[in-house]
mmCIF file of C-alpha atoms in Angstrom:
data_model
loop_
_atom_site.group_PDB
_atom_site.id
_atom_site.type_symbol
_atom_site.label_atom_id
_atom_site.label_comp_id
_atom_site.label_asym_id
_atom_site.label_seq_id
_atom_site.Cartn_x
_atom_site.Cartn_y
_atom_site.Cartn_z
ATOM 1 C CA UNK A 1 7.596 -82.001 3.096
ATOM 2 C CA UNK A 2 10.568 -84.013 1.591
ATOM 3 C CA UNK A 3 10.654 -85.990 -1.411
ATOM 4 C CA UNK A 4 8.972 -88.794 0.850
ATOM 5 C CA UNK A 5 6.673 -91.047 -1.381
ATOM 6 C CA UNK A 6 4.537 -93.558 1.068
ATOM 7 C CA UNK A 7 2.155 -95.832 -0.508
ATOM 8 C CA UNK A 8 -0.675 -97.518 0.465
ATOM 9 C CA UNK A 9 -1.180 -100.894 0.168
ATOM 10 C CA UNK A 10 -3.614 -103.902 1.617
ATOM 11 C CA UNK A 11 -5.239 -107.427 0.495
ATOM 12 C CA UNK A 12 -8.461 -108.078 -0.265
ATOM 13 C CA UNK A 13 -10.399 -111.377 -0.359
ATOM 14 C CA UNK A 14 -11.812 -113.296 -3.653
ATOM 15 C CA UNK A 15 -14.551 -114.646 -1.665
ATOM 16 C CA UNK A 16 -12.773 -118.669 -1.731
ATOM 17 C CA UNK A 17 -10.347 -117.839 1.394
ATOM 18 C CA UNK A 18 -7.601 -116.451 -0.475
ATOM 19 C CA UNK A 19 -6.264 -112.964 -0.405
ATOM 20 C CA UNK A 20 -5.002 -111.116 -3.583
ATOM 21 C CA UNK A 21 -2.621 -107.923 -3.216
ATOM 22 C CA UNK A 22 -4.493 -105.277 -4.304
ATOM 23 C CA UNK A 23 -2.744 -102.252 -6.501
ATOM 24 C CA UNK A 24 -0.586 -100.094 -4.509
ATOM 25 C CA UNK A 25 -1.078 -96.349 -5.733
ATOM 26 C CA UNK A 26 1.270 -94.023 -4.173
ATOM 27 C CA UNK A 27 -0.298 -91.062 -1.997
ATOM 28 C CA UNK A 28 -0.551 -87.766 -3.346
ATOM 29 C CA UNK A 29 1.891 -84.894 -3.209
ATOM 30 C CA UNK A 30 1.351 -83.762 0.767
ATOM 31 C CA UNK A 31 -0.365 -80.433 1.403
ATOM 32 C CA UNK A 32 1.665 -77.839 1.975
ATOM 33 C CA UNK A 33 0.944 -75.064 4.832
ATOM 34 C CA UNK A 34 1.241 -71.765 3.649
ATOM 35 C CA UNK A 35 2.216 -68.999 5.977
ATOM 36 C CA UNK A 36 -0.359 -65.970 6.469
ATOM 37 C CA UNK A 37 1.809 -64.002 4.989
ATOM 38 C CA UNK A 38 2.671 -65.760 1.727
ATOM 39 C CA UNK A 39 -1.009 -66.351 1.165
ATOM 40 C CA UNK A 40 -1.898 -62.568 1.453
ATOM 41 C CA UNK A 41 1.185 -61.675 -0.836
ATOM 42 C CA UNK A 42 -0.371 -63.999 -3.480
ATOM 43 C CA UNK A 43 -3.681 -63.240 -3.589
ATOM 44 C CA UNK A 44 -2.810 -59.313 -3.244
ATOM 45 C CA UNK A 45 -0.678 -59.812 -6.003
ATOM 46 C CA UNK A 46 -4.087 -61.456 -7.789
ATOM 47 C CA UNK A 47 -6.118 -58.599 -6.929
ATOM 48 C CA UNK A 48 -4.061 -55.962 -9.029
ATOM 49 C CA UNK A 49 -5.838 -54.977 -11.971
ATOM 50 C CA UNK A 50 -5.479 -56.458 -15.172
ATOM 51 C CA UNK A 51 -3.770 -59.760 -13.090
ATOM 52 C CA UNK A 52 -3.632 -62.930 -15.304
ATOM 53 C CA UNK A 53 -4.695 -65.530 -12.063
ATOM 54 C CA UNK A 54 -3.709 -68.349 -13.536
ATOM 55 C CA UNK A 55 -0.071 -67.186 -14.396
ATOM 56 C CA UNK A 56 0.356 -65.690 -10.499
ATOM 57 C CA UNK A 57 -0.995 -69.659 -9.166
ATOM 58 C CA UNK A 58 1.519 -71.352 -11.965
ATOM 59 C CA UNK A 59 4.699 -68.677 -10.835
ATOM 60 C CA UNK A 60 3.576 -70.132 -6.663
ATOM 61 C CA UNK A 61 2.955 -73.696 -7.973
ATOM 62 C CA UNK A 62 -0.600 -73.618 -7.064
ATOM 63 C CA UNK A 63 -3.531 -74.641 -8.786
ATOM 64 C CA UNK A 64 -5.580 -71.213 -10.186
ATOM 65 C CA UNK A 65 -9.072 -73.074 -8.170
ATOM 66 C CA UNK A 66 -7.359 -73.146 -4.839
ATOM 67 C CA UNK A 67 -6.498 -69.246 -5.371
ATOM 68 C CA UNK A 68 -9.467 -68.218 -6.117
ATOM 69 C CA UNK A 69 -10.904 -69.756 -3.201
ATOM 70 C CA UNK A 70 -8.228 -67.890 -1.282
ATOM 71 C CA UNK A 71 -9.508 -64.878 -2.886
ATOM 72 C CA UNK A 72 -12.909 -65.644 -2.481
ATOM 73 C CA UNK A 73 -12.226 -66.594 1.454
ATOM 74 C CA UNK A 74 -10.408 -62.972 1.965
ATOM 75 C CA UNK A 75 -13.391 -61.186 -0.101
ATOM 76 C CA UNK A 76 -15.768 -63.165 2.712
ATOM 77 C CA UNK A 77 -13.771 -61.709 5.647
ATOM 78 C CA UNK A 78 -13.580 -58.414 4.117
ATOM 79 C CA UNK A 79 -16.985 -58.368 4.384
ATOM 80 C CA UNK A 80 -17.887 -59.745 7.529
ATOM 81 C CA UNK A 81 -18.986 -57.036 10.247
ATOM 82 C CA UNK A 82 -16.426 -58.232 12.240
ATOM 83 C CA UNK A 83 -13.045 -57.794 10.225
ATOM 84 C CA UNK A 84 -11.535 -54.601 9.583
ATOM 85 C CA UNK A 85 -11.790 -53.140 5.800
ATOM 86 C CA UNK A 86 -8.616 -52.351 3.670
ATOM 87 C CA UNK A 87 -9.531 -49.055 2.461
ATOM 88 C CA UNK A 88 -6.484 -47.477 0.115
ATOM 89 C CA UNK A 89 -5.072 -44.802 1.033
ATOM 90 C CA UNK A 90 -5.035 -41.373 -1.403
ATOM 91 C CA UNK A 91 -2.362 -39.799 -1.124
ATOM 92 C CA UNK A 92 -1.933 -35.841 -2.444
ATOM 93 C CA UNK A 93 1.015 -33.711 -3.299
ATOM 94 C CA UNK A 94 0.673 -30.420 -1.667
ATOM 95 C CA UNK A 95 -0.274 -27.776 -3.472
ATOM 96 C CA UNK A 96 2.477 -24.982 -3.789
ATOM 97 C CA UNK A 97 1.273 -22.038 -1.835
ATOM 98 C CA UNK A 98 3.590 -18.997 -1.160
ATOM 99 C CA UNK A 99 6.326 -19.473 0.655
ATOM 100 C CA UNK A 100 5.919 -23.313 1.486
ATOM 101 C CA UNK A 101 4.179 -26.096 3.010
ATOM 102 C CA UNK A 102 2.118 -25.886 5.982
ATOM 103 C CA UNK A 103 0.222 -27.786 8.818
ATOM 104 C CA UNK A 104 -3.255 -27.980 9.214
ATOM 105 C CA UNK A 105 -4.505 -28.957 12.944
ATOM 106 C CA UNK A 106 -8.436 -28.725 13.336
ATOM 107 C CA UNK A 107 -9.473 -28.082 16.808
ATOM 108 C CA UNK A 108 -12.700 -27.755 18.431
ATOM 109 C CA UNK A 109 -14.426 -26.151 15.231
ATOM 110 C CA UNK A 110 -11.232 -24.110 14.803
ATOM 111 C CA UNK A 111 -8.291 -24.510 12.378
ATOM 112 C CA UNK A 112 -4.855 -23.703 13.529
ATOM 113 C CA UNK A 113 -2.314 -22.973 10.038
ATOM 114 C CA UNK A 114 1.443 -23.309 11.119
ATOM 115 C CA UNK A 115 3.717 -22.086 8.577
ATOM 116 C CA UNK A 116 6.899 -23.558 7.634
ATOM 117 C CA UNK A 117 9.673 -23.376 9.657
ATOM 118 C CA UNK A 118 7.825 -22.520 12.834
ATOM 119 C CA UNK A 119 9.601 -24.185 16.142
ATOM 120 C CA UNK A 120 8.002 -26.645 18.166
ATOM 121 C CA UNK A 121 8.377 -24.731 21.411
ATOM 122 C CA UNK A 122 6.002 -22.102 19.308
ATOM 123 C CA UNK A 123 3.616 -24.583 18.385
ATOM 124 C CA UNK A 124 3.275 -26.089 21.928
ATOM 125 C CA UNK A 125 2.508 -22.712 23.519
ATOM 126 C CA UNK A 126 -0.393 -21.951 20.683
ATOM 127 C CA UNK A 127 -1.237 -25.491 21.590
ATOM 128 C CA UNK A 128 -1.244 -24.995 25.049
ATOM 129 C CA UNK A 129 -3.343 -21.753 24.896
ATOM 130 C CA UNK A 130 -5.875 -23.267 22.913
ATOM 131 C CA UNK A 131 -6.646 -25.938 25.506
ATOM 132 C CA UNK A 132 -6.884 -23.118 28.365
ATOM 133 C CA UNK A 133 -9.255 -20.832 25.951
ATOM 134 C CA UNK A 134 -11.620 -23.789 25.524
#
């Protein structure tokens, strides 16, 4: 991936026996690998709303065609049956309730509530007398 021009170059024949250099055109600009991880960066970074494609490709001297085909390739395995979804995540500030937060831990149709500042040698033994009530 250096600044490595190679051309490409050969005769051809006029049809009397004699051979004439044909035009030498230099190769194109080699392809570049892109890690896994770049590529995901970039086309995450295309998938944000309101994302102007073609400015995120020119910023990661791409052409805007080959990332949309990136997108379109990840939208593909997104959908497969066999690759795992990206689902985001939700995420909730507590609601203020009396004296603080708590924890929540559902159990075999039951709910156990621990209040703040409860130890964890507390906790185990509810734990542990759940599991020998059930």
């Amino acid at each position: 991936m250096g600044d490595v021009t190679t051309f490409e170059s050969s005769f051809e024949s006029n049809g009397n026996g004699r051979a004439r250099p044909m035009e030498v055109i230099p190769a194109g600009r080699e392809r570049r690998q892109w890690t896994p991880e770049a590529k995901a960066r970039i086309i995450a970074e295309s998938m944000a709303p309101r994302a102007n494609v073609a400015d995120i490709a020119r910023r990661n001297d791409i052409l805007p065609q080959q990332l949309y085909a990136w997108r379109r390739e990840a939208r593909e395995r997104m959908e497969s049956d066999d690759a795992p979804a990206f689902v985001p995540a939700m995420v909730e500030e507590p609601k203020a309730q009396g004296s603080g937060a708590e924890i929540r831990i559902n159990i075999k149709g039951m709910t156990i509530r621990i209040p703040d500042g409860v130890t964890a040698d507390h906790i185990e033994r509810v734990l542990l007398a759940v599991q020998v009530s059930t």
